[in-house]
Amino acid sequence: MSRKSPFNTTQNIFTDRDVFDVEGFQPEELIERDEQINEYASALEPVLNGWRPNNIFIYGKTGTGKTATTRYMLDWLRRDVRSHNEDRDGDEIDLSIVYLNCEALTSSYQVAVELLNELRDDHNQVATRGHAPSDIYNWLFEELDEIGGVVLTVLDEVDNVGDDDTILYKLSRPEIENATLGVVGISNDFSFRDDLSAKVKDSLCEKEILFPAYESEELREILFQRAEKGLHADAYDTAPVALSAAYAAQDKGSARQAIDILREAGDIARREDADEITEEHVEEAKGVVERGRVSEMIQGLSPHGQYALHALAIAERRDETPIRTKDLYEFYGSICNQHATDPLSARALRDHMSEIDLIGLATVDKKNAGRAGGKYKQYELDVKVDRVVEAFAETDAVEVDENSYQSTL
């Protein structure tokens, strides 16, 4: 007796599911970012004359097209440089691009080491520990000088280095003679620029490009572009695409989220062996994507970051948000006691809350009550509290006691 395969390989929904891979798929035409593309082009055009490009600082929330636009512009820059070199006899432009994602890097030293290793071959790598910072920077500048020409260094998610802007200062004032260096810094944190030292701000932020959240109509056009390339023509119509865009616009205005919702809706329709994606599929997909997104972000937090988020969820469930740091610290201390660990300082709690704000799980509101009240911060969740509780329960990140949401203290 033959057994039926557990895999469903029907192709009634997708023609190319990879089109909905936000990280892996680069559209040939980037839409709904014309203003940012024009600003980017203006900042990079000096390269086509063999001159130093402007240093560029790019900022905007996750899913607003910063990385996609950067890759799009770098691809065009490479093409135009090749065309220039093919059309000109001599006087060629020597362009090198170094792209580094700083997501897992928390200090300027780590960024410098990674940049150095990107420039060196596999047999001449530098260990991440055991070297003086001055040696790392000297070796880095030697490698840049060895490359020569125009070197464009892109630091994606540079805000992860926190308040240590040494690497940005060094790169904006490089000690090199044979190369021309340009820096592109990409940040998910709107306030990161404000925390830079004046000397770095003057050099790095020669050109600033803001990527605002997408509006519903813009997200709809982006989804239709993907749908035309990745879905069967009779597998969708306007309604589910528009609903996916509307849900994402109401939340973060994130193209990533909108694409994820439509892809998940397609997966649900395919599993049900349906002929087309419906609004009901989108509704179900929205919940799946939200839970997955929150779970992924929670898993990326340190234990004390998870305790801080759990404390905020308790305050939110008890209708005590927005909540000040000193009041949140009491909830946080109680969570730490439940896990038999000592709480960190109030300053460390603020740092963890800044990280939670940065990844989009909470919002931090800075208040100034004048001389009488002073300056302070207030926090509240930026996602549904039920999503956080569900994610904690699914990931076993922290022990969830439902009673804590009524009477922890």
Tab-separated table of C-alpha atoms in Angstrom:
chain	number	residue	atom	x	y	z
A	1	MET	CA	0.000	0.000	0.000
A	2	SER	CA	1.546	3.260	-1.113
A	3	ARG	CA	1.549	6.175	1.282
A	4	LYS	CA	0.558	9.708	0.309
A	5	SER	CA	3.314	12.301	0.489
A	6	PRO	CA	2.832	14.886	3.262
A	7	PHE	CA	4.074	17.641	0.939
A	8	ASN	CA	1.705	19.872	-1.003
A	9	THR	CA	3.412	20.852	-4.245
A	10	THR	CA	0.423	22.357	-6.025
A	11	GLN	CA	1.157	25.623	-7.813
A	12	ASN	CA	-2.309	27.181	-7.937
A	13	ILE	CA	-1.307	30.302	-5.963
A	14	PHE	CA	2.377	31.122	-6.492
A	15	THR	CA	4.299	31.323	-9.736
A	16	ASP	CA	7.456	32.336	-7.836
A	17	ARG	CA	7.239	32.434	-4.044
A	18	ASP	CA	10.818	33.772	-3.805
A	19	VAL	CA	9.477	37.136	-5.027
A	20	PHE	CA	8.080	37.532	-1.494
A	21	ASP	CA	11.496	37.001	0.123
A	22	VAL	CA	12.181	40.490	1.457
A	23	GLU	CA	15.894	39.866	2.063
A	24	GLY	CA	16.672	37.831	-1.037
A	25	PHE	CA	14.615	39.454	-3.804
A	26	GLN	CA	15.646	42.780	-5.336
A	27	PRO	CA	13.048	44.285	-7.714
A	28	GLU	CA	14.401	45.523	-11.035
A	29	GLU	CA	12.481	48.744	-10.459
A	30	LEU	CA	12.187	50.281	-7.018
A	31	ILE	CA	8.854	52.063	-6.615
A	32	GLU	CA	7.415	54.574	-4.131
A	33	ARG	CA	10.849	55.929	-3.165
A	34	ASP	CA	11.519	58.421	-5.984
A	35	GLU	CA	12.423	61.293	-3.660
A	36	GLN	CA	14.942	59.211	-1.714
A	37	ILE	CA	16.443	57.799	-4.939
A	38	ASN	CA	16.974	61.327	-6.274
A	39	GLU	CA	18.643	62.433	-3.031
A	40	TYR	CA	20.836	59.333	-3.042
A	41	ALA	CA	21.836	59.914	-6.679
A	42	SER	CA	22.835	63.495	-5.941
A	43	ALA	CA	25.023	62.384	-3.046
A	44	LEU	CA	26.768	59.611	-5.011
A	45	GLU	CA	27.207	61.394	-8.362
A	46	PRO	CA	30.687	62.742	-7.488
A	47	VAL	CA	31.949	59.139	-7.755
A	48	LEU	CA	31.286	59.197	-11.514
A	49	ASN	CA	33.787	62.044	-11.780
A	50	GLY	CA	36.345	60.173	-9.700
A	51	TRP	CA	35.737	62.443	-6.724
A	52	ARG	CA	34.956	61.591	-3.120
A	53	PRO	CA	31.261	60.876	-2.587
A	54	ASN	CA	29.371	62.725	0.090
A	55	ASN	CA	29.110	60.992	3.411
A	56	ILE	CA	25.471	59.971	3.766
A	57	PHE	CA	23.342	59.336	6.838
A	58	ILE	CA	20.112	57.414	6.240
A	59	TYR	CA	17.464	56.865	8.859
A	60	GLY	CA	13.971	55.434	9.168
A	61	LYS	CA	12.123	52.585	10.854
A	62	THR	CA	12.492	48.942	9.820
A	63	GLY	CA	10.700	48.101	6.580
A	64	THR	CA	10.790	51.588	5.065
A	65	GLY	CA	13.121	50.674	2.195
A	66	LYS	CA	16.485	51.921	3.460
A	67	THR	CA	18.483	48.787	2.688
A	68	ALA	CA	16.575	47.978	-0.516
A	69	THR	CA	17.139	51.493	-1.839
A	70	THR	CA	20.806	51.399	-0.868
A	71	ARG	CA	21.359	48.111	-2.722
A	72	TYR	CA	19.413	49.447	-5.699
A	73	MET	CA	21.555	52.599	-5.860
A	74	LEU	CA	24.811	50.692	-5.420
A	75	ASP	CA	23.868	48.358	-8.277
A	76	TRP	CA	23.240	51.381	-10.516
A	77	LEU	CA	26.466	53.009	-9.389
A	78	ARG	CA	28.461	49.905	-10.308
A	79	ARG	CA	26.778	49.752	-13.733
A	80	ASP	CA	27.418	53.406	-14.476
A	81	VAL	CA	31.050	53.116	-13.405
A	82	ARG	CA	31.483	50.109	-15.723
A	83	SER	CA	29.857	52.022	-18.591
A	84	HIS	CA	32.074	55.012	-17.908
A	85	ASN	CA	35.211	52.874	-17.908
A	86	GLU	CA	34.196	51.097	-21.126
A	87	ASP	CA	33.507	54.380	-22.920
A	88	ARG	CA	36.659	56.156	-21.806
A	89	ASP	CA	40.178	55.349	-22.991
A	90	GLY	CA	42.180	55.739	-19.822
A	91	ASP	CA	41.007	57.915	-16.912
A	92	GLU	CA	39.075	54.992	-15.455
A	93	ILE	CA	37.182	55.176	-12.178
A	94	ASP	CA	38.424	52.693	-9.591
A	95	LEU	CA	35.450	51.974	-7.297
A	96	SER	CA	35.307	49.525	-4.381
A	97	ILE	CA	32.266	49.020	-2.149
A	98	VAL	CA	32.433	47.469	1.307
A	99	TYR	CA	29.024	46.578	2.770
A	100	LEU	CA	28.781	45.601	6.440
A	101	ASN	CA	25.674	44.828	8.477
A	102	CYS	CA	26.290	45.857	12.095
A	103	GLU	CA	23.299	43.985	13.532
A	104	ALA	CA	25.450	41.755	15.760
A	105	LEU	CA	28.143	44.362	16.448
A	106	THR	CA	27.891	46.495	19.574
A	107	SER	CA	31.119	48.506	19.597
A	108	SER	CA	33.299	50.525	17.257
A	109	TYR	CA	36.128	48.055	17.857
A	110	GLN	CA	34.007	45.150	16.594
A	111	VAL	CA	32.948	47.118	13.519
A	112	ALA	CA	36.554	48.057	12.750
A	113	VAL	CA	37.678	44.419	13.032
A	114	GLU	CA	34.865	43.243	10.739
A	115	LEU	CA	35.685	45.930	8.182
A	116	LEU	CA	39.349	44.970	8.275
A	117	ASN	CA	38.501	41.304	7.736
A	118	GLU	CA	36.168	42.214	4.853
A	119	LEU	CA	39.141	43.858	3.131
A	120	ARG	CA	41.587	41.023	3.805
A	121	ASP	CA	41.646	37.566	2.262
A	122	ASP	CA	40.596	34.472	4.194
A	123	HIS	CA	44.178	33.585	5.124
A	124	ASN	CA	44.950	36.942	6.723
A	125	GLN	CA	42.002	37.486	9.079
A	126	VAL	CA	42.276	39.281	12.433
A	127	ALA	CA	40.968	37.813	15.683
A	128	THR	CA	38.147	39.697	17.328
A	129	ARG	CA	40.142	40.012	20.567
A	130	GLY	CA	43.687	40.608	21.639
A	131	HIS	CA	44.609	43.690	19.614
A	132	ALA	CA	44.913	47.314	20.613
A	133	PRO	CA	42.283	49.524	18.934
A	134	SER	CA	45.048	51.742	17.532
A	135	ASP	CA	46.561	48.735	15.741
A	136	ILE	CA	43.189	47.758	14.252
A	137	TYR	CA	42.614	51.253	12.866
A	138	ASN	CA	46.176	51.490	11.516
A	139	TRP	CA	45.770	48.152	9.711
A	140	LEU	CA	42.367	49.212	8.418
A	141	PHE	CA	43.765	52.407	6.900
A	142	GLU	CA	46.672	50.465	5.412
A	143	GLU	CA	44.217	48.130	3.674
A	144	LEU	CA	42.193	51.072	2.361
A	145	ASP	CA	45.348	52.696	1.023
A	146	GLU	CA	46.309	49.407	-0.617
A	147	ILE	CA	42.937	49.250	-2.400
A	148	GLY	CA	43.186	52.847	-3.611
A	149	GLY	CA	40.664	54.648	-5.779
A	150	VAL	CA	37.221	55.475	-4.409
A	151	VAL	CA	36.127	53.244	-1.523
A	152	LEU	CA	32.508	53.442	-0.418
A	153	THR	CA	31.893	51.938	3.027
A	154	VAL	CA	28.286	51.118	3.936
A	155	LEU	CA	27.433	50.448	7.589
A	156	ASP	CA	23.903	49.072	7.811
A	157	GLU	CA	22.146	49.159	11.205
A	158	VAL	CA	25.010	51.273	12.521
A	159	ASP	CA	22.871	52.340	15.494
A	160	ASN	CA	23.684	48.979	17.111
A	161	VAL	CA	27.066	50.369	18.184
A	162	GLY	CA	25.168	52.554	20.663
A	163	ASP	CA	26.816	55.718	21.872
A	164	ASP	CA	30.304	54.605	20.775
A	165	ASP	CA	30.859	56.642	17.603
A	166	THR	CA	34.649	56.179	17.408
A	167	ILE	CA	34.429	54.164	14.182
A	168	LEU	CA	32.351	56.889	12.534
A	169	TYR	CA	34.838	59.548	13.608
A	170	LYS	CA	37.779	57.503	12.297
A	171	LEU	CA	36.129	56.780	8.945
A	172	SER	CA	35.005	60.365	8.471
A	173	ARG	CA	38.613	61.529	9.019
A	174	PRO	CA	40.646	58.621	7.619
A	175	GLU	CA	44.438	58.623	7.764
A	176	ILE	CA	44.922	57.498	4.152
A	177	GLU	CA	46.762	58.921	1.131
A	178	ASN	CA	46.035	56.695	-1.873
A	179	ALA	CA	42.292	56.174	-1.485
A	180	THR	CA	39.212	58.384	-1.306
A	181	LEU	CA	36.728	57.203	1.302
A	182	GLY	CA	32.982	57.783	1.498
A	183	VAL	CA	30.741	56.518	4.310
A	184	VAL	CA	27.062	55.572	4.246
A	185	GLY	CA	25.508	55.056	7.687
A	186	ILE	CA	22.064	53.427	7.881
A	187	SER	CA	20.068	53.636	11.113
A	188	ASN	CA	16.699	52.311	12.282
A	189	ASP	CA	16.796	54.784	15.169
A	190	PHE	CA	15.619	58.323	14.445
A	191	SER	CA	17.405	59.672	17.529
A	192	PHE	CA	20.765	58.025	16.761
A	193	ARG	CA	21.940	61.063	14.830
A	194	ASP	CA	21.113	63.346	17.765
A	195	ASP	CA	23.340	61.322	20.080
A	196	LEU	CA	26.407	61.581	17.832
A	197	SER	CA	29.198	63.890	18.888
A	198	ALA	CA	29.357	67.235	17.079
A	199	LYS	CA	32.619	66.320	15.319
A	200	VAL	CA	31.061	63.147	13.868
A	201	LYS	CA	27.778	64.811	13.003
A	202	ASP	CA	29.541	67.510	10.969
A	203	SER	CA	31.417	64.949	8.868
A	204	LEU	CA	29.100	61.953	8.612
A	205	CYS	CA	25.872	63.831	8.001
A	206	GLU	CA	26.897	65.780	4.903
A	207	LYS	CA	23.785	64.402	3.244
A	208	GLU	CA	20.814	63.114	5.234
A	209	ILE	CA	18.013	61.039	3.743
A	210	LEU	CA	14.859	60.285	5.727
A	211	PHE	CA	12.781	57.221	4.898
A	212	PRO	CA	9.283	57.777	6.344
A	213	ALA	CA	6.802	54.990	6.969
A	214	TYR	CA	4.890	53.920	3.864
A	215	GLU	CA	1.290	54.959	3.488
A	216	SER	CA	-1.414	52.454	2.588
A	217	GLU	CA	-1.549	53.413	-1.109
A	218	GLU	CA	2.222	53.107	-1.443
A	219	LEU	CA	2.203	49.676	0.181
A	220	ARG	CA	-0.603	48.622	-2.147
A	221	GLU	CA	1.504	49.489	-5.202
A	222	ILE	CA	4.489	47.609	-3.778
A	223	LEU	CA	2.327	44.530	-3.172
A	224	PHE	CA	0.826	44.656	-6.646
A	225	GLN	CA	4.358	44.784	-8.088
A	226	ARG	CA	5.240	41.616	-6.155
A	227	ALA	CA	1.917	39.928	-6.893
A	228	GLU	CA	2.310	40.410	-10.644
A	229	LYS	CA	5.680	38.674	-10.522
A	230	GLY	CA	4.959	36.002	-7.927
A	231	LEU	CA	1.257	35.046	-8.043
A	232	HIS	CA	-0.995	33.484	-10.666
A	233	ALA	CA	-3.159	36.193	-12.242
A	234	ASP	CA	-6.376	34.481	-11.178
A	235	ALA	CA	-5.127	33.752	-7.628
A	236	TYR	CA	-5.708	37.256	-6.284
A	237	ASP	CA	-7.692	40.425	-6.802
A	238	THR	CA	-7.611	43.940	-5.371
A	239	ALA	CA	-9.325	43.230	-2.034
A	240	PRO	CA	-6.762	40.912	-0.318
A	241	VAL	CA	-3.839	42.995	-1.601
A	242	ALA	CA	-5.420	46.213	-0.342
A	243	LEU	CA	-6.222	44.619	3.030
A	244	SER	CA	-2.631	43.397	3.467
A	245	ALA	CA	-1.404	46.918	2.729
A	246	ALA	CA	-3.935	48.497	5.084
A	247	TYR	CA	-2.985	46.246	8.003
A	248	ALA	CA	0.717	47.052	7.577
A	249	ALA	CA	0.011	50.776	7.208
A	250	GLN	CA	-2.042	50.807	10.405
A	251	ASP	CA	0.808	49.154	12.283
A	252	LYS	CA	4.292	50.348	11.238
A	253	GLY	CA	3.957	51.381	7.609
A	254	SER	CA	6.431	48.600	6.866
A	255	ALA	CA	6.774	47.114	3.384
A	256	ARG	CA	8.393	44.063	4.966
A	257	GLN	CA	5.304	43.433	7.079
A	258	ALA	CA	2.913	43.958	4.153
A	259	ILE	CA	4.853	41.516	1.959
A	260	ASP	CA	5.030	38.959	4.776
A	261	ILE	CA	1.261	39.140	5.305
A	262	LEU	CA	0.462	38.610	1.626
A	263	ARG	CA	2.978	35.745	1.354
A	264	GLU	CA	1.548	34.047	4.448
A	265	ALA	CA	-1.984	34.515	3.082
A	266	GLY	CA	-0.825	32.764	-0.085
A	267	ASP	CA	0.619	29.908	1.960
A	268	ILE	CA	-2.646	29.507	3.859
A	269	ALA	CA	-4.652	29.488	0.615
A	270	ARG	CA	-2.304	26.901	-0.897
A	271	ARG	CA	-2.520	24.634	2.161
A	272	GLU	CA	-6.304	24.790	1.913
A	273	ASP	CA	-6.027	23.981	-1.793
A	274	ALA	CA	-7.982	27.164	-2.521
A	275	ASP	CA	-7.999	28.721	-5.974
A	276	GLU	CA	-7.369	32.269	-4.784
A	277	ILE	CA	-6.315	34.357	-1.807
A	278	THR	CA	-9.241	35.837	0.109
A	279	GLU	CA	-9.587	38.537	2.750
A	280	GLU	CA	-10.157	35.754	5.306
A	281	HIS	CA	-6.744	34.336	4.409
A	282	VAL	CA	-5.210	37.781	4.922
A	283	GLU	CA	-6.939	38.134	8.291
A	284	GLU	CA	-5.485	34.822	9.456
A	285	ALA	CA	-2.083	35.653	7.989
A	286	LYS	CA	-1.930	38.942	9.884
A	287	GLY	CA	-2.093	37.117	13.209
A	288	VAL	CA	0.530	34.562	12.147
A	289	VAL	CA	2.955	37.274	10.990
A	290	GLU	CA	2.463	39.365	14.117
A	291	ARG	CA	3.112	36.417	16.427
A	292	GLY	CA	6.145	35.348	14.441
A	293	ARG	CA	7.583	38.854	14.356
A	294	VAL	CA	7.181	39.377	18.094
A	295	SER	CA	8.609	35.912	18.897
A	296	GLU	CA	11.643	36.529	16.703
A	297	MET	CA	12.355	39.878	18.315
A	298	ILE	CA	11.939	38.491	21.837
A	299	GLN	CA	14.406	35.692	21.104
A	300	GLY	CA	16.929	38.320	20.015
A	301	LEU	CA	16.792	40.083	23.387
A	302	SER	CA	19.130	39.299	26.268
A	303	PRO	CA	17.540	37.715	29.378
A	304	HIS	CA	17.280	41.083	31.118
A	305	GLY	CA	15.878	42.627	27.959
A	306	GLN	CA	13.190	39.938	28.065
A	307	TYR	CA	12.523	40.646	31.740
A	308	ALA	CA	12.161	44.359	30.962
A	309	LEU	CA	9.690	43.639	28.159
A	310	HIS	CA	7.751	41.231	30.391
A	311	ALA	CA	7.546	43.952	33.064
A	312	LEU	CA	6.166	46.406	30.519
A	313	ALA	CA	3.606	43.829	29.364
A	314	ILE	CA	2.411	43.414	32.939
A	315	ALA	CA	2.100	47.187	33.344
A	316	GLU	CA	0.225	47.365	30.045
A	317	ARG	CA	-2.195	44.575	30.992
A	318	ARG	CA	-2.863	46.345	34.306
A	319	ASP	CA	-3.554	49.595	32.444
A	320	GLU	CA	-0.600	51.398	34.044
A	321	THR	CA	1.055	52.655	30.868
A	322	PRO	CA	2.567	54.993	29.833
A	323	ILE	CA	4.844	54.212	32.767
A	324	ARG	CA	7.935	56.004	34.057
A	325	THR	CA	11.264	54.268	34.562
A	326	LYS	CA	11.077	54.293	38.370
A	327	ASP	CA	7.641	52.646	38.333
A	328	LEU	CA	8.593	50.147	35.632
A	329	TYR	CA	11.649	49.229	37.709
A	330	GLU	CA	9.380	47.799	40.421
A	331	PHE	CA	7.747	45.430	37.937
A	332	TYR	CA	11.149	44.571	36.488
A	333	GLY	CA	12.578	43.829	39.938
A	334	SER	CA	9.672	41.496	40.681
A	335	ILE	CA	10.263	39.602	37.396
A	336	CYS	CA	13.957	39.241	38.246
A	337	ASN	CA	13.031	37.837	41.668
A	338	GLN	CA	10.785	35.264	39.978
A	339	HIS	CA	13.795	34.123	37.937
A	340	ALA	CA	16.165	34.134	40.918
A	341	THR	CA	18.435	36.803	39.483
A	342	ASP	CA	19.495	40.215	40.703
A	343	PRO	CA	17.979	43.193	38.875
A	344	LEU	CA	20.301	45.510	37.009
A	345	SER	CA	20.488	49.249	37.656
A	346	ALA	CA	17.785	51.694	36.591
A	347	ARG	CA	20.181	53.006	33.957
A	348	ALA	CA	20.630	49.491	32.551
A	349	LEU	CA	16.844	49.130	32.455
A	350	ARG	CA	16.609	52.349	30.425
A	351	ASP	CA	19.217	50.969	28.006
A	352	HIS	CA	17.206	47.769	27.553
A	353	MET	CA	14.038	49.778	26.998
A	354	SER	CA	15.821	51.821	24.326
A	355	GLU	CA	16.707	48.564	22.567
A	356	ILE	CA	13.104	47.360	22.838
A	357	ASP	CA	11.962	50.673	21.372
A	358	LEU	CA	14.494	50.343	18.560
A	359	ILE	CA	13.182	46.949	17.412
A	360	GLY	CA	9.601	48.208	17.464
A	361	LEU	CA	8.101	46.466	20.494
A	362	ALA	CA	7.725	49.580	22.633
A	363	THR	CA	7.735	53.340	22.379
A	364	VAL	CA	9.735	55.716	24.539
A	365	ASP	CA	8.382	59.194	25.113
A	366	LYS	CA	10.748	61.797	26.536
A	367	LYS	CA	9.026	64.251	28.881
A	368	ASN	CA	10.176	67.574	30.290
A	369	ALA	CA	8.152	68.782	33.247
A	370	GLY	CA	10.292	71.860	33.773
A	371	ARG	CA	12.161	72.726	36.939
A	372	ALA	CA	9.546	71.175	39.178
A	373	GLY	CA	9.307	67.776	37.494
A	374	GLY	CA	12.548	67.517	35.537
A	375	LYS	CA	13.132	65.283	32.525
A	376	TYR	CA	11.995	61.674	32.425
A	377	LYS	CA	10.968	58.880	30.053
A	378	GLN	CA	7.678	57.051	29.714
A	379	TYR	CA	7.187	53.654	28.099
A	380	GLU	CA	4.326	51.718	26.553
A	381	LEU	CA	4.021	48.684	24.308
A	382	ASP	CA	3.904	49.283	20.580
A	383	VAL	CA	2.303	45.896	19.867
A	384	LYS	CA	-0.727	44.182	21.358
A	385	VAL	CA	0.006	42.889	24.842
A	386	ASP	CA	-1.622	39.542	23.964
A	387	ARG	CA	0.956	39.068	21.204
A	388	VAL	CA	3.786	39.541	23.723
A	389	VAL	CA	2.240	37.139	26.229
A	390	GLU	CA	1.656	34.513	23.514
A	391	ALA	CA	5.226	34.909	22.252
A	392	PHE	CA	6.680	34.461	25.740
A	393	ALA	CA	4.597	31.322	26.197
A	394	GLU	CA	5.626	29.912	22.793
A	395	THR	CA	9.333	30.653	23.093
A	396	ASP	CA	9.737	29.812	26.803
A	397	ALA	CA	11.835	32.969	26.969
A	398	VAL	CA	10.489	33.798	30.425
A	399	GLU	CA	8.108	31.960	32.694
A	400	VAL	CA	4.653	33.457	32.250
A	401	ASP	CA	2.372	33.494	35.291
A	402	GLU	CA	-1.043	34.855	34.326
A	403	ASN	CA	-1.595	35.860	37.953
A	404	SER	CA	1.253	38.312	37.615
A	405	TYR	CA	-0.874	40.381	35.288
A	406	GLN	CA	-3.287	41.053	38.129
A	407	SER	CA	-1.276	41.162	41.339
A	408	THR	CA	2.451	40.862	40.904
A	409	LEU	CA	3.392	43.476	43.471
